[in-house]
XYZ file of C-alpha atoms in Angstrom:
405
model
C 89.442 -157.571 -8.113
C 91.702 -161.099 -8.874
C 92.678 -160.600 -12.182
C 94.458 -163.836 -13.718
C 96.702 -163.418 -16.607
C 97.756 -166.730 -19.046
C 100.622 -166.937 -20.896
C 101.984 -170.239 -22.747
C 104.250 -169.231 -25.348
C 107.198 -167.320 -26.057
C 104.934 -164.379 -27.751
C 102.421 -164.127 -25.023
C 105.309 -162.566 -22.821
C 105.713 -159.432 -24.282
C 101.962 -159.006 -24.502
C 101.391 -159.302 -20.718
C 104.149 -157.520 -19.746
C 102.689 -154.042 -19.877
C 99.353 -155.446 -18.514
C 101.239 -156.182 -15.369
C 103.037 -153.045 -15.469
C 99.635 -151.229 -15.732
C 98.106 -153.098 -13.080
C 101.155 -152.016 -10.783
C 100.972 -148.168 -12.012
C 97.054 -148.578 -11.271
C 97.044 -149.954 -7.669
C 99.857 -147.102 -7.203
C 97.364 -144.535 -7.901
C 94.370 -146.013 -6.516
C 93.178 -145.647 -2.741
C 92.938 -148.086 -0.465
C 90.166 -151.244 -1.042
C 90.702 -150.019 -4.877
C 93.876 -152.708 -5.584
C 94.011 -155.080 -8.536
C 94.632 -158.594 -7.612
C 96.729 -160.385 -10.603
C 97.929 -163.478 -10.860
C 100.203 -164.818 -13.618
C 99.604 -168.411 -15.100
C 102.095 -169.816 -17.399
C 100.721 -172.810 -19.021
C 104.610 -173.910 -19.901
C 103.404 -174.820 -23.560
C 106.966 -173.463 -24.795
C 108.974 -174.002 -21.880
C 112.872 -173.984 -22.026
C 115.716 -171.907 -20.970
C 116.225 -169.393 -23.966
C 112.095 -170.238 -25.018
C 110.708 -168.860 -21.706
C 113.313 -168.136 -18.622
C 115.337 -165.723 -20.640
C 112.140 -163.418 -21.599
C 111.236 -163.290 -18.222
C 115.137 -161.619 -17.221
C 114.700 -159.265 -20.305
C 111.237 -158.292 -19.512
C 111.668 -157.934 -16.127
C 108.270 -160.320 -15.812
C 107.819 -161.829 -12.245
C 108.033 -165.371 -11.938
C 105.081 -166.875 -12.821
C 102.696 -167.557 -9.818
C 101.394 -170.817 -10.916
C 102.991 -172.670 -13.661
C 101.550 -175.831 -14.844
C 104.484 -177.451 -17.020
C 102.472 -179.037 -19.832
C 104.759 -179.443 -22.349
C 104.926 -179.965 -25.785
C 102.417 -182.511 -27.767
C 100.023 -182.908 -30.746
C 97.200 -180.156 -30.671
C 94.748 -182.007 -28.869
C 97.000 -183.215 -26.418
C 98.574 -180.345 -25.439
C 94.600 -178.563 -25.275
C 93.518 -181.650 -23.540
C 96.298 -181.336 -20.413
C 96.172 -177.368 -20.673
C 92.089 -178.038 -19.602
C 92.744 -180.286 -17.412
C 94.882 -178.888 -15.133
C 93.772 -174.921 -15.781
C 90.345 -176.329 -14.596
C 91.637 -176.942 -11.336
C 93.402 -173.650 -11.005
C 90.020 -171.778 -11.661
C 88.330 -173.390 -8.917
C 90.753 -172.678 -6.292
C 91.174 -169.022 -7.102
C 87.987 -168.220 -8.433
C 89.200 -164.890 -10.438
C 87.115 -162.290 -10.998
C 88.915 -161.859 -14.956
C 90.527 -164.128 -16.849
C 92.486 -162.503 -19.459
C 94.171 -164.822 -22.641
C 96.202 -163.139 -25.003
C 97.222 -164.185 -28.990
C 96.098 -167.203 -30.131
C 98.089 -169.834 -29.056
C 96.439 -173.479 -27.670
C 96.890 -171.996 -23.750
C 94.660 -169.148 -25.594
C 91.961 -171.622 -26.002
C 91.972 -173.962 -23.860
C 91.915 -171.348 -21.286
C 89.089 -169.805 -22.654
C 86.753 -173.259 -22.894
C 87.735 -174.266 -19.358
C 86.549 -170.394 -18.299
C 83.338 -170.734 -20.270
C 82.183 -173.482 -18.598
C 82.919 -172.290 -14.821
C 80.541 -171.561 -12.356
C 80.619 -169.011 -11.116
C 82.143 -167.767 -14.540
C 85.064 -164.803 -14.306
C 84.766 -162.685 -17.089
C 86.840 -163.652 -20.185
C 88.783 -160.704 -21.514
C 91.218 -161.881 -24.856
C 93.507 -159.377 -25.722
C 94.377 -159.284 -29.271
C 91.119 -160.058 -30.471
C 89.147 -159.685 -33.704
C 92.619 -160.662 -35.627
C 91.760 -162.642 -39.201
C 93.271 -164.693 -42.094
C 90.303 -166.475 -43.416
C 92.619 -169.202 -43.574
C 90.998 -171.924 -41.357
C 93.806 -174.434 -42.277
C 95.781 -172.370 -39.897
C 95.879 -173.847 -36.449
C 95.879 -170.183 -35.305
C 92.779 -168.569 -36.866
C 90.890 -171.879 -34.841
C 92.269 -170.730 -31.533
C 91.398 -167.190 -32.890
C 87.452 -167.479 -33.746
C 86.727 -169.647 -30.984
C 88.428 -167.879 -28.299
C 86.392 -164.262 -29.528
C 83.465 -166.105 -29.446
C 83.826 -167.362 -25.759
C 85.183 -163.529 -24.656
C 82.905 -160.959 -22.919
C 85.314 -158.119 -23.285
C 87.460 -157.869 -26.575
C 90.425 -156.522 -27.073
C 91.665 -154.933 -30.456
C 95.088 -154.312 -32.212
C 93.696 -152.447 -35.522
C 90.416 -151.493 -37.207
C 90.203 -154.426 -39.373
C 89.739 -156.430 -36.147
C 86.457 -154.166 -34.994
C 84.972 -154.957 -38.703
C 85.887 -158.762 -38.661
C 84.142 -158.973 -35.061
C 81.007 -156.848 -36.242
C 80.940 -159.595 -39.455
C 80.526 -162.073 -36.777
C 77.901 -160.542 -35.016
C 79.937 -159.850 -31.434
C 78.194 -157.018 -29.834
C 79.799 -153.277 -30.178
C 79.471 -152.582 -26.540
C 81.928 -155.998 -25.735
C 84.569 -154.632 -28.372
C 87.714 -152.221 -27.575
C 89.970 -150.557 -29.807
C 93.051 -150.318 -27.183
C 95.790 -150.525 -29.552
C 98.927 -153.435 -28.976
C 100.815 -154.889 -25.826
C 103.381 -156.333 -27.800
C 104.277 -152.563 -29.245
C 104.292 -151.287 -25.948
C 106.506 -154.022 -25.172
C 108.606 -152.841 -28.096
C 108.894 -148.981 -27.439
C 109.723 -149.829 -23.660
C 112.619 -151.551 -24.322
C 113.554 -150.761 -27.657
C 116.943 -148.221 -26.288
C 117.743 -150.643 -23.844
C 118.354 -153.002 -26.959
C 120.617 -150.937 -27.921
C 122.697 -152.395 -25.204
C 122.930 -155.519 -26.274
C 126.534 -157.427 -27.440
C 124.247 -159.758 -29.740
C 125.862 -158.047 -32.956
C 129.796 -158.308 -31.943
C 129.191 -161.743 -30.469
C 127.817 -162.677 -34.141
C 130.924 -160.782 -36.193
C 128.897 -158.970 -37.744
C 130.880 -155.510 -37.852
C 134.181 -155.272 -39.824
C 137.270 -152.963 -39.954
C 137.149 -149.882 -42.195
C 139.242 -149.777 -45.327
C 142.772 -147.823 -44.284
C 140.916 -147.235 -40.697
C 142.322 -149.759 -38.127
C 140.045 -148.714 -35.355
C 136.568 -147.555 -37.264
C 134.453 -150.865 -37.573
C 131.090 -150.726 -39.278
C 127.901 -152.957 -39.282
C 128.069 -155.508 -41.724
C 124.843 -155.345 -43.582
C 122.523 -158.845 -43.226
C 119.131 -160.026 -43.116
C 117.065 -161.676 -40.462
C 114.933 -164.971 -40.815
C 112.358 -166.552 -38.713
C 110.736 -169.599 -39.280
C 108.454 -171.600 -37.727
C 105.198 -172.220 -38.640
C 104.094 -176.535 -39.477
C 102.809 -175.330 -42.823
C 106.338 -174.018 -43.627
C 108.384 -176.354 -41.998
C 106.839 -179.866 -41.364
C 107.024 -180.870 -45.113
C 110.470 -181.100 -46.387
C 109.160 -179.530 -50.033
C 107.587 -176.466 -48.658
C 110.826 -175.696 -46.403
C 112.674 -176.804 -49.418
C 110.627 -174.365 -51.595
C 111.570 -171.663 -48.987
C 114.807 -172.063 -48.485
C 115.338 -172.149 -52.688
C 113.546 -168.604 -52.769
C 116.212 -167.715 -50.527
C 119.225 -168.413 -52.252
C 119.469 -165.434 -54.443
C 119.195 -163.045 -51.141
C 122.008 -165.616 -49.532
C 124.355 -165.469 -52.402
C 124.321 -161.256 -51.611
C 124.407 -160.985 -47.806
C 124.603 -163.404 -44.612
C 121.170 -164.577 -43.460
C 120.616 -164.484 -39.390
C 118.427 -167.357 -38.774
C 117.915 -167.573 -35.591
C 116.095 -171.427 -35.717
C 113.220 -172.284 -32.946
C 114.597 -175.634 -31.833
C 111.357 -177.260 -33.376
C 112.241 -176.087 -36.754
C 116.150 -176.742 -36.444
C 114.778 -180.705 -35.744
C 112.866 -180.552 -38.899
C 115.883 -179.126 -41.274
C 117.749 -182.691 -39.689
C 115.022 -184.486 -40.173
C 114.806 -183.508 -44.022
C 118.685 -183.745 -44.571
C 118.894 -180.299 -45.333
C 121.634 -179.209 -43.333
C 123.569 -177.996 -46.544
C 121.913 -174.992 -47.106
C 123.388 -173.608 -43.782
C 126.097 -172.766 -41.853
C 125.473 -173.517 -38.185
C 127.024 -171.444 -35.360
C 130.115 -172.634 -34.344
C 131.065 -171.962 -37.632
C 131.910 -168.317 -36.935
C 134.293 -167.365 -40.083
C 134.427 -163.786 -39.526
C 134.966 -164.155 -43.717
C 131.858 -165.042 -44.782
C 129.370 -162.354 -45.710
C 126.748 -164.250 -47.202
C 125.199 -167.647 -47.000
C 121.978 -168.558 -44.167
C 123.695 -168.915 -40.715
C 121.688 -170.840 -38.588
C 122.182 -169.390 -34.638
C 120.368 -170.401 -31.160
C 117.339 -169.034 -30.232
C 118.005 -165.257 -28.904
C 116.410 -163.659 -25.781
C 114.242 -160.607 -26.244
C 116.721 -157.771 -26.005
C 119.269 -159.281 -28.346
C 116.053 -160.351 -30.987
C 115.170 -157.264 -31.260
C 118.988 -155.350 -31.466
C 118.646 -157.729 -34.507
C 115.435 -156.704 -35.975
C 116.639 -152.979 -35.266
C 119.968 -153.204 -37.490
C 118.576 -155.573 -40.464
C 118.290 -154.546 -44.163
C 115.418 -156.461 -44.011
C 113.543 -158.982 -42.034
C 111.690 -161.989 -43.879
C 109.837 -163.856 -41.434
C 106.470 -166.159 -41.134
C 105.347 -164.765 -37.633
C 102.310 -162.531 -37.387
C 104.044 -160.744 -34.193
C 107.327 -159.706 -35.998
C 105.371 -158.409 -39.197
C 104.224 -155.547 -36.207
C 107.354 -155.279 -34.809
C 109.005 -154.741 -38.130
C 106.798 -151.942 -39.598
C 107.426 -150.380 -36.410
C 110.934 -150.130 -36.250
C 110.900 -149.108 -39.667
C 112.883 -151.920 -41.298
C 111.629 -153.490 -44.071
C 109.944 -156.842 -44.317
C 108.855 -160.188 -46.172
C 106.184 -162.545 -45.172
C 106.728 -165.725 -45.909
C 102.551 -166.648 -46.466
C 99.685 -166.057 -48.191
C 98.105 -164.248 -45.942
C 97.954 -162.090 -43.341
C 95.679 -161.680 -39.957
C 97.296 -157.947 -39.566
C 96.331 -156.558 -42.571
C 97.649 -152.925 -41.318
C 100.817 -154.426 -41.494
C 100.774 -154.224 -45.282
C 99.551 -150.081 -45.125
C 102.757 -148.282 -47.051
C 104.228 -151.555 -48.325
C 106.695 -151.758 -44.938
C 105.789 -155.493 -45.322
C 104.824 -157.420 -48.457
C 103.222 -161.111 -48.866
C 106.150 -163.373 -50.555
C 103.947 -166.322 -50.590
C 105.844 -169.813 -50.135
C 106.908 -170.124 -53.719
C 110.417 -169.459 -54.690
C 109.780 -167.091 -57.053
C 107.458 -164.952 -55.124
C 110.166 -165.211 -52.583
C 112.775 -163.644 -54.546
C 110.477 -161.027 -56.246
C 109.462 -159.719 -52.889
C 112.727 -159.892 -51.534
C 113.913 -157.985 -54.254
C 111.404 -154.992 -53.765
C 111.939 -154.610 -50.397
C 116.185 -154.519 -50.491
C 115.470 -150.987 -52.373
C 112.758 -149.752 -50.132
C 114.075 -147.021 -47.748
C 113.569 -147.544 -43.896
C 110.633 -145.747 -42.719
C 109.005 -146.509 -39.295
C 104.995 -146.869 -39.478
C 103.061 -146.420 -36.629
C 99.103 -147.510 -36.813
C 96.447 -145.883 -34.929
C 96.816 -146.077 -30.953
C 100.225 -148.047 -31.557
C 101.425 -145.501 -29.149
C 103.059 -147.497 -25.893
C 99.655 -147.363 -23.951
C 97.334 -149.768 -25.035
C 97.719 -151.970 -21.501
C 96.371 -148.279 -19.666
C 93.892 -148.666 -21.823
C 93.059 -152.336 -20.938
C 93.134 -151.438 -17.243
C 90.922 -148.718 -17.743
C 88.189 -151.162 -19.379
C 88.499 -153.790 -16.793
C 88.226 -151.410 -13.391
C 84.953 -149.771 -15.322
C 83.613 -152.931 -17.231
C 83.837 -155.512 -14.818
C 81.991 -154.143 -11.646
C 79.160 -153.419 -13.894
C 78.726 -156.483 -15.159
C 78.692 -158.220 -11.473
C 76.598 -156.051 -10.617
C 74.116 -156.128 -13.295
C 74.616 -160.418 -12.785
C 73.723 -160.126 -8.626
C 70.542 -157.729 -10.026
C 69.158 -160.527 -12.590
C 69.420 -163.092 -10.287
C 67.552 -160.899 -7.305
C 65.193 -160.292 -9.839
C 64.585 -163.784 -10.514
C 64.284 -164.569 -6.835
């Protein structure tokens, strides 16, 4: 069976990864004439050194079989080349699956061009069924439309089986596997540990009347990223305001994607950070704007924060499962099981939201929180569906049309 994986942006990596390690433990097991075929496709919608090349090294991801280099652009260019050249992938390899992950534009565009193959490999999207009722997002598009085009669905949490059900997706197409991206993160959460991100930073200091015990200075970690947030220099004004109070306690990690560190030029708001060749081991407070980290060092970051305030849907998961304590910088969330135990609260994008919810989460006590089947083998799980599903359903195709003849 030719199995062809898509990835596109930074967050799609560490939701593949296990699905290629599964596919390897599978074939491994199964006899001969039984082997999985897969075939990684990276769109190269994010595509840069620190972006892309340096996930691959941490996640020990093969290179990419076929990469297509589109590029950055507006929405519907970037769809528009993704189709364009993805189409012509599909008809020389003719996979029997087609599995899309997130909901990114490779996500969709992937999906379309799929849909209207023929013949037509079965669409599997993993992370499916995910909702914010927020159709301003670009996101919850990719989201809806991509579910709708799928024959096998893929779920994270329960909240994702009801939203599909509301839509009328048939039960039988709809799997409760658990998350990739959390077996991503229990994989290689020790090896984190590892990392040299935190004395490279200055963030530990010398003990009082101790010259060789050092301890952890403590700090907060931003992301930022989303157009809603950033694109408008009010709203990222609005943001960075609700931060001040949290700055004026303790230093603010930011590491900035380099899309949003253009915007925060572009706006003339450079003041409100210090950038990272300032590295005054003195300063314990203030937002420090830093390069983009690679996986390992992101999360030894995430691991030793006081708390993480963040707009990203995948870090909200991440957080609540390392048990440090989190602010979303939104409305609204698509991973409602996120907010289960108050691990992570909605700030909103208001500056006093901000700094209310900021405030109730610097007293909340670390406590990891692990949803249902968040348990490191959700990709098994996938693999499992597609070696049973799949054969069926060609099967049950080559029987209709036999029929019909």
């Amino acid at each position: 069976m030719m199995i062809m994986i898509v990835v596109g942006a930074r967050p799609n990596f560490m939701k593949v990864g296990p699905i290629l390690r599964a596919i390897t433990a599978y074939n491994f097991r199964a006899a001969q004439g039984g082997a999985l075929q897969p075939i990684l496709v990276h769109t190269g919608q994010h595509y840069d050194a620190m972006m892309s090349d340096a996930f691959f090294t941490d996640l020990d991801l093969p290179k990419p079989d076929i990469f297509l280099g589109v590029g950055s652009g507006s929405h519907a260019v970037q769809i528009g080349e993704i189709m364009r050249r993805f189409e012509q992938v599909l008809l020389e390899n003719t996979p029997d699956v087609m599995v899309v992950v997130g909901d990114v534009n490779s996500t969709l565009a992937c999906a379309l061009v799929a849909a209207k193959m023929n013949p037509r490999p079965v669409i599997a999207h993993v992370e499916a069924g995910l909702r914010s009722f927020d159709r301003q997002m670009p996101e919850e598009s990719n989201r809806v439309v991509t579910d709708h085009f799928s024959d096998l669905l893929f779920v994270t949490e329960p909240s994702g089986i009801t939203n599909l059900s509301r839509e009328g997706i048939p039960a039988e197409r709809v799997f409760f596997v658990g998350n990739t991206m959390i077996d991503t993160l229990l994989a290689f959460a020790s090896k984190a540990d590892s990392s040299n991100v935190l004395n490279s930073l200055g963030l530990y200091e010398r003990c009082q009347g101790n010259d060789d015990r050092r301890e952890l200075r403590p700090y907060a970690l931003l992301t930022l990223h989303r157009p809603a947030n950033v694109d408008e220099r009010e709203a990222l004004l609005e943001i960075i305001e609700g931060l001040q109070e949290l700055a004026s306690s303790r230093e603010i990690i930011f590491p900035a994607h380099p899309r949003t560190q253009r915007r925060i030029h572009e706006h003339g708001l450079e003041a409100y950070f210090r950038f990272e060749l300032q590295q005054d081991s003195h300063h314990a407070s203030g937002i420090r704007l830093i390069e983009p980290k690679g996986y390992l060092d992101f999360v030894c970051l995430m691991k030793n924060a006081c708390l993480i305030v963040t707009d990203s849907g995948g870090i909200q998961e991440e957080s609540i499962c390392l048990g440090v304590p989190c602010v979303t910088l939104r409305e609204n969330t698509e991973r409602p099981v996120t907010l289960a135990g108050s691990m992570n609260v909605l700030g909103g994008v208001r500056r006093e939201g901000i700094q209310r919810a900021v405030r109730q989460q610097l007293v909340r006590k670390q406590s990891r929180q692990m949803p249902e089947m968040w348990d490191g083998k959700a990709a098994a799980r996938i693999v499992e569906v597609l070696v049973s599903s799949v054969p069926l359903r060609h099967n049950r195709a080559s029987a209709v049309e036999s029929s019909a003849a």
